[in-house]
Tab-separated table of C-alpha atoms and ligand atoms in Angstrom:
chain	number	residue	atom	x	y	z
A	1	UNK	CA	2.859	3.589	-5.370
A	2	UNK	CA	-0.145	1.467	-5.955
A	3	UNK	CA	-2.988	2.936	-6.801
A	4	UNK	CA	-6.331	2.939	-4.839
A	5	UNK	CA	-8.622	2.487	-7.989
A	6	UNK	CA	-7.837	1.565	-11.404
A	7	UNK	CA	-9.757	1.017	-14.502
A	8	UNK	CA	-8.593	-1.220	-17.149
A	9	UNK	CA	-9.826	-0.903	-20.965
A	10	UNK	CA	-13.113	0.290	-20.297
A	11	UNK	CA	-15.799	0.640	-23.575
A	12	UNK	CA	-19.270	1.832	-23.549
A	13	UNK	CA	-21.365	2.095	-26.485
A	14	UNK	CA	-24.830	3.208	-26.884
A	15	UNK	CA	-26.168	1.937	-29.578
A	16	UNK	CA	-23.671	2.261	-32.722
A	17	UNK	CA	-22.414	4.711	-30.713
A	18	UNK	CA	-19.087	3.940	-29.147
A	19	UNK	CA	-18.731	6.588	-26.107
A	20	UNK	CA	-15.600	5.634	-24.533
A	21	UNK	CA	-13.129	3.142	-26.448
A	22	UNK	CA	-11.060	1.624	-23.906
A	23	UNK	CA	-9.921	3.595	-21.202
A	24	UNK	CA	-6.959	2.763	-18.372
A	25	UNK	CA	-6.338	4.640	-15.708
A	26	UNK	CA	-5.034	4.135	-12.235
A	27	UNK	CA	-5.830	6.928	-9.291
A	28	UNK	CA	-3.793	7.574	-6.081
A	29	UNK	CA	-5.086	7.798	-2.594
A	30	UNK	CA	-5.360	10.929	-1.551
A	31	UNK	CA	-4.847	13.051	-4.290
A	32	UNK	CA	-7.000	15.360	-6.346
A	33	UNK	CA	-7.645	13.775	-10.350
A	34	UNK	CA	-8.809	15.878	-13.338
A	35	UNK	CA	-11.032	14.253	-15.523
A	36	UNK	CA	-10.815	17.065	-18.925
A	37	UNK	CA	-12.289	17.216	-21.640
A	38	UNK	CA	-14.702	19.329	-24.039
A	39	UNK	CA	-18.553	18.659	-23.441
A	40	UNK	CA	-19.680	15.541	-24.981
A	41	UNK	CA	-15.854	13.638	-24.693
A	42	UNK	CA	-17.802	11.177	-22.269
A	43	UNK	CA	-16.629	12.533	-18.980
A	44	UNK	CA	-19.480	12.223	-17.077
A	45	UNK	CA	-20.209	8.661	-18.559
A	46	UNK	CA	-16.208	7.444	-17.476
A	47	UNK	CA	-17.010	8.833	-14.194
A	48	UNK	CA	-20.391	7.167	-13.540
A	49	UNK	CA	-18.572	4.056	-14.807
A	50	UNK	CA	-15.646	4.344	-12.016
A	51	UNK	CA	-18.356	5.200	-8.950
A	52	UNK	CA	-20.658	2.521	-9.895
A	53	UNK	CA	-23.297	4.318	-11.228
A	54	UNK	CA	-23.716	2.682	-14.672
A	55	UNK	CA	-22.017	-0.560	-16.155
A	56	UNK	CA	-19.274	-0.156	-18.890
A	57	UNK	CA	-20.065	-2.717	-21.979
A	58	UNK	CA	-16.599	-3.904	-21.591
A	59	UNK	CA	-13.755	-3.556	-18.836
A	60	UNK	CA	-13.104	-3.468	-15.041
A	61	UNK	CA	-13.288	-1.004	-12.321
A	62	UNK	CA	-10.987	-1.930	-9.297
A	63	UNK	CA	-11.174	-0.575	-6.081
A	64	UNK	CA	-8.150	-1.551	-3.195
A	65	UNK	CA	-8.781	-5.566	-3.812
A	66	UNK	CA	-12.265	-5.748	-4.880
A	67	UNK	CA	-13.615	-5.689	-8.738
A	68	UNK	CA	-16.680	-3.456	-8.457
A	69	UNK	CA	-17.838	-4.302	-11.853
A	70	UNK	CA	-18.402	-7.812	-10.852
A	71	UNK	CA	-20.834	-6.904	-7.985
A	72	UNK	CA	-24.200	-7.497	-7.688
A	73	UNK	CA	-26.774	-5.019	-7.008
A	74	UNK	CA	-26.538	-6.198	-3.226
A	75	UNK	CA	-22.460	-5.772	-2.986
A	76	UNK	CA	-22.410	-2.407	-5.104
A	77	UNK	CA	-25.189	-0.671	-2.672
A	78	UNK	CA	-23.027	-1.398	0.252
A	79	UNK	CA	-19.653	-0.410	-1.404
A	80	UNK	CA	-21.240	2.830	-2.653
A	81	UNK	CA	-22.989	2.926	0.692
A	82	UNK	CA	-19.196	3.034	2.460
A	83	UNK	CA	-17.021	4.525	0.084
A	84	UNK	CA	-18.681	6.734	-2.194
A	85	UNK	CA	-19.562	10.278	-2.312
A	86	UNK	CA	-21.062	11.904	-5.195
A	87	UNK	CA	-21.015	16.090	-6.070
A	88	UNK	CA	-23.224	17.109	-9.068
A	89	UNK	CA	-23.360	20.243	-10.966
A	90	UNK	CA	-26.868	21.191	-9.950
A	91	UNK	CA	-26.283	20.309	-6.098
A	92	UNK	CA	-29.607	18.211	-5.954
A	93	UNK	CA	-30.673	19.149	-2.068
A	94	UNK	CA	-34.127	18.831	-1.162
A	95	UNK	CA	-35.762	21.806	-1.417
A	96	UNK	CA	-38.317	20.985	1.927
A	97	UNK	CA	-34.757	20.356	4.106
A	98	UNK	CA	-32.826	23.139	5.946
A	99	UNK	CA	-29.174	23.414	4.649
A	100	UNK	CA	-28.433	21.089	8.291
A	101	UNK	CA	-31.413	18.466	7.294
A	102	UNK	CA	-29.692	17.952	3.868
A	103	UNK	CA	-26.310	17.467	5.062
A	104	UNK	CA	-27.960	14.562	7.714
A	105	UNK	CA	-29.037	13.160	4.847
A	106	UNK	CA	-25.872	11.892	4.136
A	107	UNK	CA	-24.878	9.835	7.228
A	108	UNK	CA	-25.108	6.534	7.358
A	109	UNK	CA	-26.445	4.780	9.680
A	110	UNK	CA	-23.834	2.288	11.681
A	111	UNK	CA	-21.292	3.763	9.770
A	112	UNK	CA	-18.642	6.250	12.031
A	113	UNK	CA	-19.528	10.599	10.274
A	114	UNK	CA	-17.044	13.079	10.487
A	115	UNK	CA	-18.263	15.717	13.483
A	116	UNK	CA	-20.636	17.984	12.158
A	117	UNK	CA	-19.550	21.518	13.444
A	118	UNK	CA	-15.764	20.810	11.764
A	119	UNK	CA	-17.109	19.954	8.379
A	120	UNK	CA	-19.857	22.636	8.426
A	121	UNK	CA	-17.327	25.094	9.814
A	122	UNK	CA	-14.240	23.982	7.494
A	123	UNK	CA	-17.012	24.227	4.217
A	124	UNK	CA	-17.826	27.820	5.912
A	125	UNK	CA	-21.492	26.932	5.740
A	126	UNK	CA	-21.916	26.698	9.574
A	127	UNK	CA	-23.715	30.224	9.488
A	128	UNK	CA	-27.010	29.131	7.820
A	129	UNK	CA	-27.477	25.758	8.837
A	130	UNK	CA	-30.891	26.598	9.353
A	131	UNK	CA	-31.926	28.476	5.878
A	132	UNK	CA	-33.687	26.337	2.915
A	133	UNK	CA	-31.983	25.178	0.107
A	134	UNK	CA	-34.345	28.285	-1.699
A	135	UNK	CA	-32.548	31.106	0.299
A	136	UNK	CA	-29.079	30.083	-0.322
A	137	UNK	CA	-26.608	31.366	-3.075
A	138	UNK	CA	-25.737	28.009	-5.794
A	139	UNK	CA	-21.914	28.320	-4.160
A	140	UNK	CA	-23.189	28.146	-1.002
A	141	UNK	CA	-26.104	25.097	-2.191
A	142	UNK	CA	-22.929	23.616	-3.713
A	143	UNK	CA	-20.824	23.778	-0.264
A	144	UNK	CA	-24.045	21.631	1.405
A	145	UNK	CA	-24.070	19.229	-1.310
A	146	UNK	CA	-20.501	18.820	-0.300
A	147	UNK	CA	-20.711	18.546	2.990
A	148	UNK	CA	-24.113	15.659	2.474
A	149	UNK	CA	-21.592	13.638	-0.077
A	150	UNK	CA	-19.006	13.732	2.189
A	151	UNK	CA	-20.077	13.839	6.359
A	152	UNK	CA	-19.893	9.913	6.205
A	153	UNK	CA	-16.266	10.100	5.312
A	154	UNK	CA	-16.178	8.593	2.046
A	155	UNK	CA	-12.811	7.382	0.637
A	156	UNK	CA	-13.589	8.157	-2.747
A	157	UNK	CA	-15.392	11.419	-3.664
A	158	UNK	CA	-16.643	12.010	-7.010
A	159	UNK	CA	-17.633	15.289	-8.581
A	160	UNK	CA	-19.265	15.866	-12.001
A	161	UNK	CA	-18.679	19.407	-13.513
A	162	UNK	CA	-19.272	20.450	-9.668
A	163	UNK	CA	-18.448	24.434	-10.056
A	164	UNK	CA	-20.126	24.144	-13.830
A	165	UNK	CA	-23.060	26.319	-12.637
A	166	UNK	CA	-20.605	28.470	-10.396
A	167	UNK	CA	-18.899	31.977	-10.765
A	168	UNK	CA	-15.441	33.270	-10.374
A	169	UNK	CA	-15.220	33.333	-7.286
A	170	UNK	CA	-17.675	30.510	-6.135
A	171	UNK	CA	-15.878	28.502	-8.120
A	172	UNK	CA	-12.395	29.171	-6.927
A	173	UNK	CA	-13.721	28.729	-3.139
A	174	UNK	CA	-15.424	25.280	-4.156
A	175	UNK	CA	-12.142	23.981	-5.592
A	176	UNK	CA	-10.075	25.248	-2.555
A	177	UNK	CA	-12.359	23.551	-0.495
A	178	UNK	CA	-12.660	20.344	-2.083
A	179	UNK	CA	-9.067	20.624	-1.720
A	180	UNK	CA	-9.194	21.287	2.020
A	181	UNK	CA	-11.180	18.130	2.167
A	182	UNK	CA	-8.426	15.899	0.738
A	183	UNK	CA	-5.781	17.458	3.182
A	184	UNK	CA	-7.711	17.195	6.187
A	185	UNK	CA	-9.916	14.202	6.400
A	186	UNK	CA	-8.010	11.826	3.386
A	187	UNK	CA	-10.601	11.718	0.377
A	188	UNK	CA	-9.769	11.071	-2.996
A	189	UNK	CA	-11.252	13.347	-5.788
A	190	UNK	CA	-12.272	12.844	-8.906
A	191	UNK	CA	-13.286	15.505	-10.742
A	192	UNK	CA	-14.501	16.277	-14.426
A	193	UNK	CA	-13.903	19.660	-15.977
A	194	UNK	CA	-14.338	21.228	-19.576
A	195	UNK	CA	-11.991	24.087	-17.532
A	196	UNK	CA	-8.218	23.796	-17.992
A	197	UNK	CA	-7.935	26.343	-14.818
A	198	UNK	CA	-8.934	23.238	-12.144
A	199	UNK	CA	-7.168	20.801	-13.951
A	200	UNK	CA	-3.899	23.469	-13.254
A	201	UNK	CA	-5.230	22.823	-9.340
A	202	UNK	CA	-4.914	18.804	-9.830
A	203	UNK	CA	-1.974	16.714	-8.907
A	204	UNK	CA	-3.053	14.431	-12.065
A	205	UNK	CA	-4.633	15.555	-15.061
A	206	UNK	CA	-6.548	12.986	-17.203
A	207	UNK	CA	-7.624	13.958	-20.399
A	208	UNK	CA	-9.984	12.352	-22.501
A	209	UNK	CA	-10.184	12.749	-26.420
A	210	UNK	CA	-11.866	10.567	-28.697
A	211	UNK	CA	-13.109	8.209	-26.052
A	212	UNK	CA	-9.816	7.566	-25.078
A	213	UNK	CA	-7.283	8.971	-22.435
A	214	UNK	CA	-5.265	11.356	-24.506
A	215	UNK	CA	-2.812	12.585	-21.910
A	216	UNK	CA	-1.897	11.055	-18.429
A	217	UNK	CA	-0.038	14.340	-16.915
A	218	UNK	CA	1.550	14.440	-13.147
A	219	UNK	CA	0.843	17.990	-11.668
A	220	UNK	CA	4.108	18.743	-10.030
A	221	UNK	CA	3.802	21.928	-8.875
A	222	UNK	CA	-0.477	22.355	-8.973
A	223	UNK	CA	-1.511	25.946	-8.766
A	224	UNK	CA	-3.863	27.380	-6.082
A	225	UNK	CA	-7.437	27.877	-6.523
A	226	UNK	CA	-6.981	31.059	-6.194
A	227	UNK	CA	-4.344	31.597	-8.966
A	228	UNK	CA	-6.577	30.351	-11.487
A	229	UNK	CA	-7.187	32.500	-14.489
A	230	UNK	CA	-10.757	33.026	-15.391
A	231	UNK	CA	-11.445	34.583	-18.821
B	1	ADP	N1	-27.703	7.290	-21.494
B	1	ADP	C1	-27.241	7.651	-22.708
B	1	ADP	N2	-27.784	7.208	-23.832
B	1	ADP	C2	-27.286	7.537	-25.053
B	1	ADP	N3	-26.231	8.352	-25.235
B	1	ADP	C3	-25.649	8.858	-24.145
B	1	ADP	C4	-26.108	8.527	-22.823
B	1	ADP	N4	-25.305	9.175	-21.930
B	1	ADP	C5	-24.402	9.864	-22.649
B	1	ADP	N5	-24.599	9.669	-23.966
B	1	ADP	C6	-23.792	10.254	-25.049
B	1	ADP	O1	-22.428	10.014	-24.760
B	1	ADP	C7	-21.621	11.117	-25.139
B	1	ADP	C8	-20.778	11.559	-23.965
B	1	ADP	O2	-21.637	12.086	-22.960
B	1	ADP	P1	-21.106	12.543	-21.540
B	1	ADP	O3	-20.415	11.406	-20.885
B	1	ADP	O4	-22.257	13.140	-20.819
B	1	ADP	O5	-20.033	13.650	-21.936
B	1	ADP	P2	-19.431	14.857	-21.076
B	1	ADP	O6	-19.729	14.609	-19.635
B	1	ADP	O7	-17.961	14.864	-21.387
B	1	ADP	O8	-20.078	16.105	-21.589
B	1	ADP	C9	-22.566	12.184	-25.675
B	1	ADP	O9	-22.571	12.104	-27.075
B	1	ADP	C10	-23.902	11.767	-25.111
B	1	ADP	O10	-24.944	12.178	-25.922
B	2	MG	MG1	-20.745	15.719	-18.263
């Protein structure tokens, strides 16, 4: 199968400081990647890397036929414009927009959205469409951000630590969702995680030691989100 996006020998130093040492990956339409490792491994910098977000110092981020690290400014706004989605930890709505306002946010003018009552309904958010950022639980906050990064039907959907401020439970229905997502509409997830629980969930598992991919695992048989273990 080819893949949908690859990287090939990506660095990134800051300073003397070499972050990530060289990294290859490839990721598969459609699927669900881990990105694990303990805090500080340089997930969050690999995945800002792959959705455009920062430049490596060395290395090449493909996406279908195009190299997105050879973009300029111009061609990387309109590829992130089309096919990226982005899911932080701290959800990052706008506190002065109803949960509905902040999910707008995210379409796209001339660009085709998915319809608005499935999403909000399938993200089980459709009951306080109307409440403020403010008056809304962080699993629910997180379930809006979702539903902003993804209403203009991104192809690739990138998460950083996105249940890392979540409970047990919030957790579980954020990663079951996400999952949802993938199945229904065709998105492909990445996702970093310091918790070995969602990587069980994945159907690939990268992990990252060292600044370098340590293990490249296939999920056969990925667990449910709701047979993960918490402890
Ligand atoms: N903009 C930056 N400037 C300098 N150092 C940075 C910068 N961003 C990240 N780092 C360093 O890179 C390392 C990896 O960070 P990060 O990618 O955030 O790891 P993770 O997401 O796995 O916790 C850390 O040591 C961090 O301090
Ligand atoms: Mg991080």
């Amino acid at each position: 199968m080819k893949p949908i996006m690859s990287a090939e020998n990506i660095t990134k130093d800051y300073g003397k400081e070499k972050i990530l040492k060289g990294i290859t990956l490839s990721v598969y339409k459609d699927t669900f990647t881990a990105i694990l490792g303990p805090s500080g491994s340089g997930k969050s910098t690999l995945l800002n890397i792959l959705s455009g977000m920062i430049q490596p110092t060395t290395g090449c981020v493909r996406h279908g036929d195009k190299t997105v690290t050879n973009f300029t400014q111009a061609q990387l706004a309109d590829w992130k414009r089309a096919n990226v989605g982005n899911v932080f930890q701290n959800y990052l709505l706008l506190n002065n927009l109803t949960a509905a306002e902040n999910i707008k946010v995210g379409i796209c003018p001339g660009m085709s959205s998915l319809a608005f009552d499935r999403l909000t309904r399938i993200l089980e958010i459709n009951n306080f469409l109307d409440k403020f950022p403010a008056q809304l639980s962080g699993g629910q906050q997180q379930r809006v951000a979702i539903a902003r990064a993804v209403i203009k039907n991104p192809h690739l959907l990138f998460c950083d630590e996105a249940t890392g401020s979540l409970d047990e439970a919030n957790s579980k229905k954020v990663v079951e969702l996400l999952h949802n997502l993938k199945s229904t509409f065709g998105v492909t997830i990445l996702f970093t995680t310091h918790n070995e629980q969602i990587a069980r969930t994945a159907e690939r598992v990268l992990t990252i030691k060292d600044g370098l991919i340590y293990n490249d695992v296939t999920n056969k048989n990925p667990i449910g989100a709701n047979d993960m273990v918490w402890r």
